[in-house]
Amino acid sequence: MRISISLLITAAIALIGALVLNSSQTVITSSGSAFALGAISVGIALSLLSTKSTGDDTSELPTSTNSKTIYVGNLPYRANENDVKELFAKHGEVFAVRLMKDKRTGKRRGFGFVVMAAADSPEAIEALNNAEYGDRTLKVREANDPRKSERA
């Protein structure tokens, strides 16, 4: 059984707290209650520290309101994620590129998806749809949202 490091640290701090509280002999008389009080105080301290250290700054992450997923079809099979990212980065901020591969062979299937800033996506679609790339004519459009098609 694998014990996490944070659990071991918590237990060690609780034991140290119990020893300190037990050695004072003024307030706590039993070692069991000293351990319990030490564990509770460590739990409260760790919860306060973890809420302060994990900020709610999610402005760096793309959300559905400020990003759009774009379908890119008829890609050359030799194109990789970096190539496609460089191509779309000329027209705006690119968050992610996913090129689809065959499950059995692992070879690229010639299409993929690009997640871009919502403000930049119409320009990229307009500029790259029916554009020549690697001796092929790209098909670029806004991707269908699979959640919307399930509701319909």
mmCIF file of C-alpha atoms in Angstrom:
data_model
loop_
_atom_site.group_PDB
_atom_site.id
_atom_site.type_symbol
_atom_site.label_atom_id
_atom_site.label_comp_id
_atom_site.label_asym_id
_atom_site.label_seq_id
_atom_site.Cartn_x
_atom_site.Cartn_y
_atom_site.Cartn_z
ATOM 1 C CA MET A 1 0.000 0.000 0.000
ATOM 2 C CA ARG A 2 1.383 3.338 -1.027
ATOM 3 C CA ILE A 3 1.101 6.238 1.420
ATOM 4 C CA SER A 4 1.238 9.757 0.053
ATOM 5 C CA ILE A 5 3.963 12.111 1.176
ATOM 6 C CA SER A 6 1.504 14.759 2.328
ATOM 7 C CA LEU A 7 -0.155 12.234 4.643
ATOM 8 C CA LEU A 8 3.225 11.316 6.137
ATOM 9 C CA ILE A 9 4.113 14.975 6.623
ATOM 10 C CA THR A 10 0.749 15.614 8.269
ATOM 11 C CA ALA A 11 1.217 12.671 10.631
ATOM 12 C CA ALA A 12 4.748 13.789 11.521
ATOM 13 C CA ILE A 13 3.600 17.323 12.272
ATOM 14 C CA ALA A 14 0.694 15.976 14.333
ATOM 15 C CA LEU A 15 3.098 13.831 16.371
ATOM 16 C CA ILE A 16 5.390 16.801 16.951
ATOM 17 C CA GLY A 17 2.379 18.886 17.991
ATOM 18 C CA ALA A 18 1.271 16.136 20.368
ATOM 19 C CA LEU A 19 4.741 15.930 21.924
ATOM 20 C CA VAL A 20 4.910 19.688 22.377
ATOM 21 C CA LEU A 21 1.408 19.870 23.854
ATOM 22 C CA ASN A 22 2.019 16.827 26.058
ATOM 23 C CA SER A 23 5.347 18.132 27.345
ATOM 24 C CA SER A 24 3.809 21.411 28.447
ATOM 25 C CA GLN A 25 1.735 19.481 31.093
ATOM 26 C CA THR A 26 -0.295 22.601 31.814
ATOM 27 C CA VAL A 27 -3.440 22.158 29.750
ATOM 28 C CA ILE A 28 -3.456 18.619 28.342
ATOM 29 C CA THR A 29 -2.944 15.658 30.615
ATOM 30 C CA SER A 30 -3.407 12.637 28.309
ATOM 31 C CA SER A 31 -1.206 11.920 25.308
ATOM 32 C CA GLY A 32 -4.230 10.778 23.255
ATOM 33 C CA SER A 33 -5.975 14.104 23.565
ATOM 34 C CA ALA A 34 -2.679 15.917 22.837
ATOM 35 C CA PHE A 35 -2.324 13.910 19.623
ATOM 36 C CA ALA A 36 -5.929 14.635 18.625
ATOM 37 C CA LEU A 37 -5.515 18.363 19.296
ATOM 38 C CA GLY A 38 -2.233 18.369 17.363
ATOM 39 C CA ALA A 39 -3.847 16.591 14.401
ATOM 40 C CA ILE A 40 -6.799 18.990 14.362
ATOM 41 C CA SER A 41 -4.565 22.061 14.532
ATOM 42 C CA VAL A 42 -2.378 20.729 11.702
ATOM 43 C CA GLY A 43 -5.485 20.008 9.602
ATOM 44 C CA ILE A 44 -6.746 23.546 10.072
ATOM 45 C CA ALA A 45 -3.319 25.029 9.315
ATOM 46 C CA LEU A 46 -2.915 22.942 6.155
ATOM 47 C CA SER A 47 -6.380 23.791 4.883
ATOM 48 C CA LEU A 48 -5.703 27.501 5.387
ATOM 49 C CA LEU A 49 -2.338 27.240 3.639
ATOM 50 C CA SER A 50 -3.724 25.261 0.703
ATOM 51 C CA THR A 51 -6.513 27.766 0.030
ATOM 52 C CA LYS A 52 -4.029 30.632 0.024
ATOM 53 C CA SER A 53 -1.487 28.869 -2.206
ATOM 54 C CA THR A 54 -3.971 27.656 -4.835
ATOM 55 C CA GLY A 55 -5.237 30.868 -6.342
ATOM 56 C CA ASP A 56 -8.322 30.991 -8.497
ATOM 57 C CA ASP A 57 -6.439 32.610 -11.373
ATOM 58 C CA THR A 58 -7.806 30.734 -14.369
ATOM 59 C CA SER A 59 -7.366 33.628 -16.787
ATOM 60 C CA GLU A 60 -4.539 31.711 -18.490
ATOM 61 C CA LEU A 61 -6.767 28.738 -19.347
ATOM 62 C CA PRO A 62 -8.981 28.782 -22.429
ATOM 63 C CA THR A 63 -12.668 28.509 -21.662
ATOM 64 C CA SER A 64 -15.603 27.871 -23.919
ATOM 65 C CA THR A 65 -16.442 31.594 -23.966
ATOM 66 C CA ASN A 66 -13.064 32.827 -25.215
ATOM 67 C CA SER A 67 -11.972 29.934 -27.449
ATOM 68 C CA LYS A 68 -13.334 28.183 -30.503
ATOM 69 C CA THR A 69 -12.585 24.747 -31.889
ATOM 70 C CA ILE A 70 -11.889 24.667 -35.602
ATOM 71 C CA TYR A 71 -12.083 21.572 -37.802
ATOM 72 C CA VAL A 72 -9.201 21.210 -40.278
ATOM 73 C CA GLY A 73 -9.680 18.631 -43.007
ATOM 74 C CA ASN A 74 -7.668 17.340 -45.958
ATOM 75 C CA LEU A 75 -4.362 17.792 -44.123
ATOM 76 C CA PRO A 76 -1.250 16.186 -45.569
ATOM 77 C CA TYR A 77 -0.518 12.935 -43.740
ATOM 78 C CA ARG A 78 3.023 14.079 -42.973
ATOM 79 C CA ALA A 79 1.833 17.251 -41.159
ATOM 80 C CA ASN A 80 2.351 17.213 -37.407
ATOM 81 C CA GLU A 81 0.901 19.270 -34.554
ATOM 82 C CA ASN A 82 3.711 21.831 -34.618
ATOM 83 C CA ASP A 83 3.290 22.436 -38.353
ATOM 84 C CA VAL A 84 -0.445 23.026 -37.999
ATOM 85 C CA LYS A 85 0.084 25.225 -34.937
ATOM 86 C CA GLU A 86 2.567 27.396 -36.849
ATOM 87 C CA LEU A 87 0.135 27.674 -39.761
ATOM 88 C CA PHE A 88 -2.748 28.840 -37.565
ATOM 89 C CA ALA A 89 -0.555 31.004 -35.299
ATOM 90 C CA LYS A 90 -0.091 33.395 -38.227
ATOM 91 C CA HIS A 91 -3.779 34.257 -37.848
ATOM 92 C CA GLY A 92 -4.140 34.411 -34.063
ATOM 93 C CA GLU A 93 -3.502 32.768 -30.712
ATOM 94 C CA VAL A 94 -3.551 28.969 -30.794
ATOM 95 C CA PHE A 95 -4.259 27.081 -27.554
ATOM 96 C CA ALA A 96 -4.114 23.463 -28.744
ATOM 97 C CA VAL A 97 -3.858 21.244 -31.830
ATOM 98 C CA ARG A 98 -5.148 17.652 -31.989
ATOM 99 C CA LEU A 99 -4.532 15.612 -35.116
ATOM 100 C CA MET A 100 -6.537 12.418 -35.332
ATOM 101 C CA LYS A 101 -4.769 9.080 -35.737
ATOM 102 C CA ASP A 102 -5.980 5.624 -36.698
ATOM 103 C CA LYS A 103 -6.367 3.500 -33.559
ATOM 104 C CA ARG A 104 -4.993 0.357 -35.122
ATOM 105 C CA THR A 105 -2.072 1.665 -37.182
ATOM 106 C CA GLY A 106 -1.254 4.924 -35.391
ATOM 107 C CA LYS A 107 -1.027 6.793 -38.710
ATOM 108 C CA ARG A 108 -2.563 10.225 -39.110
ATOM 109 C CA ARG A 109 -6.002 10.333 -40.702
ATOM 110 C CA GLY A 110 -5.662 13.696 -42.471
ATOM 111 C CA PHE A 111 -7.833 15.841 -40.230
ATOM 112 C CA GLY A 112 -7.730 17.437 -36.818
ATOM 113 C CA PHE A 113 -8.901 20.206 -34.552
ATOM 114 C CA VAL A 114 -7.368 23.532 -33.569
ATOM 115 C CA VAL A 115 -8.458 25.451 -30.472
ATOM 116 C CA MET A 116 -7.994 29.184 -31.017
ATOM 117 C CA ALA A 117 -8.995 32.440 -29.410
ATOM 118 C CA ALA A 118 -12.621 33.144 -30.335
ATOM 119 C CA ALA A 119 -11.773 36.602 -31.663
ATOM 120 C CA ASP A 120 -9.138 35.202 -34.037
ATOM 121 C CA SER A 121 -11.013 32.146 -35.320
ATOM 122 C CA PRO A 122 -13.187 33.823 -38.032
ATOM 123 C CA GLU A 123 -10.100 35.383 -39.620
ATOM 124 C CA ALA A 124 -8.227 32.065 -39.556
ATOM 125 C CA ILE A 125 -11.179 30.187 -41.049
ATOM 126 C CA GLU A 126 -11.560 32.761 -43.816
ATOM 127 C CA ALA A 127 -7.838 32.832 -44.615
ATOM 128 C CA LEU A 128 -7.153 29.089 -44.505
ATOM 129 C CA ASN A 129 -10.323 27.521 -45.950
ATOM 130 C CA ASN A 130 -9.540 26.281 -49.487
ATOM 131 C CA ALA A 131 -5.889 27.333 -49.041
ATOM 132 C CA GLU A 132 -3.084 25.172 -50.439
ATOM 133 C CA TYR A 133 -0.951 23.466 -47.799
ATOM 134 C CA GLY A 134 1.436 20.641 -48.544
ATOM 135 C CA ASP A 135 0.011 20.096 -52.061
ATOM 136 C CA ARG A 136 -3.493 19.725 -50.622
ATOM 137 C CA THR A 137 -6.468 22.059 -50.363
ATOM 138 C CA LEU A 138 -7.449 22.556 -46.730
ATOM 139 C CA LYS A 139 -11.041 22.440 -45.552
ATOM 140 C CA VAL A 140 -11.384 24.690 -42.511
ATOM 141 C CA ARG A 141 -14.592 25.451 -40.613
ATOM 142 C CA GLU A 142 -15.901 25.831 -37.092
ATOM 143 C CA ALA A 143 -16.124 22.408 -35.477
ATOM 144 C CA ASN A 144 -19.487 20.937 -34.535
ATOM 145 C CA ASP A 145 -20.029 20.887 -30.793
ATOM 146 C CA PRO A 146 -20.747 17.223 -29.931
ATOM 147 C CA ARG A 147 -22.725 18.301 -26.859
ATOM 148 C CA LYS A 148 -25.127 20.309 -29.043
ATOM 149 C CA SER A 149 -25.718 17.420 -31.441
ATOM 150 C CA GLU A 150 -26.529 15.063 -28.517
ATOM 151 C CA ARG A 151 -29.283 17.401 -27.313
ATOM 152 C CA ALA A 152 -30.893 17.737 -30.726
#
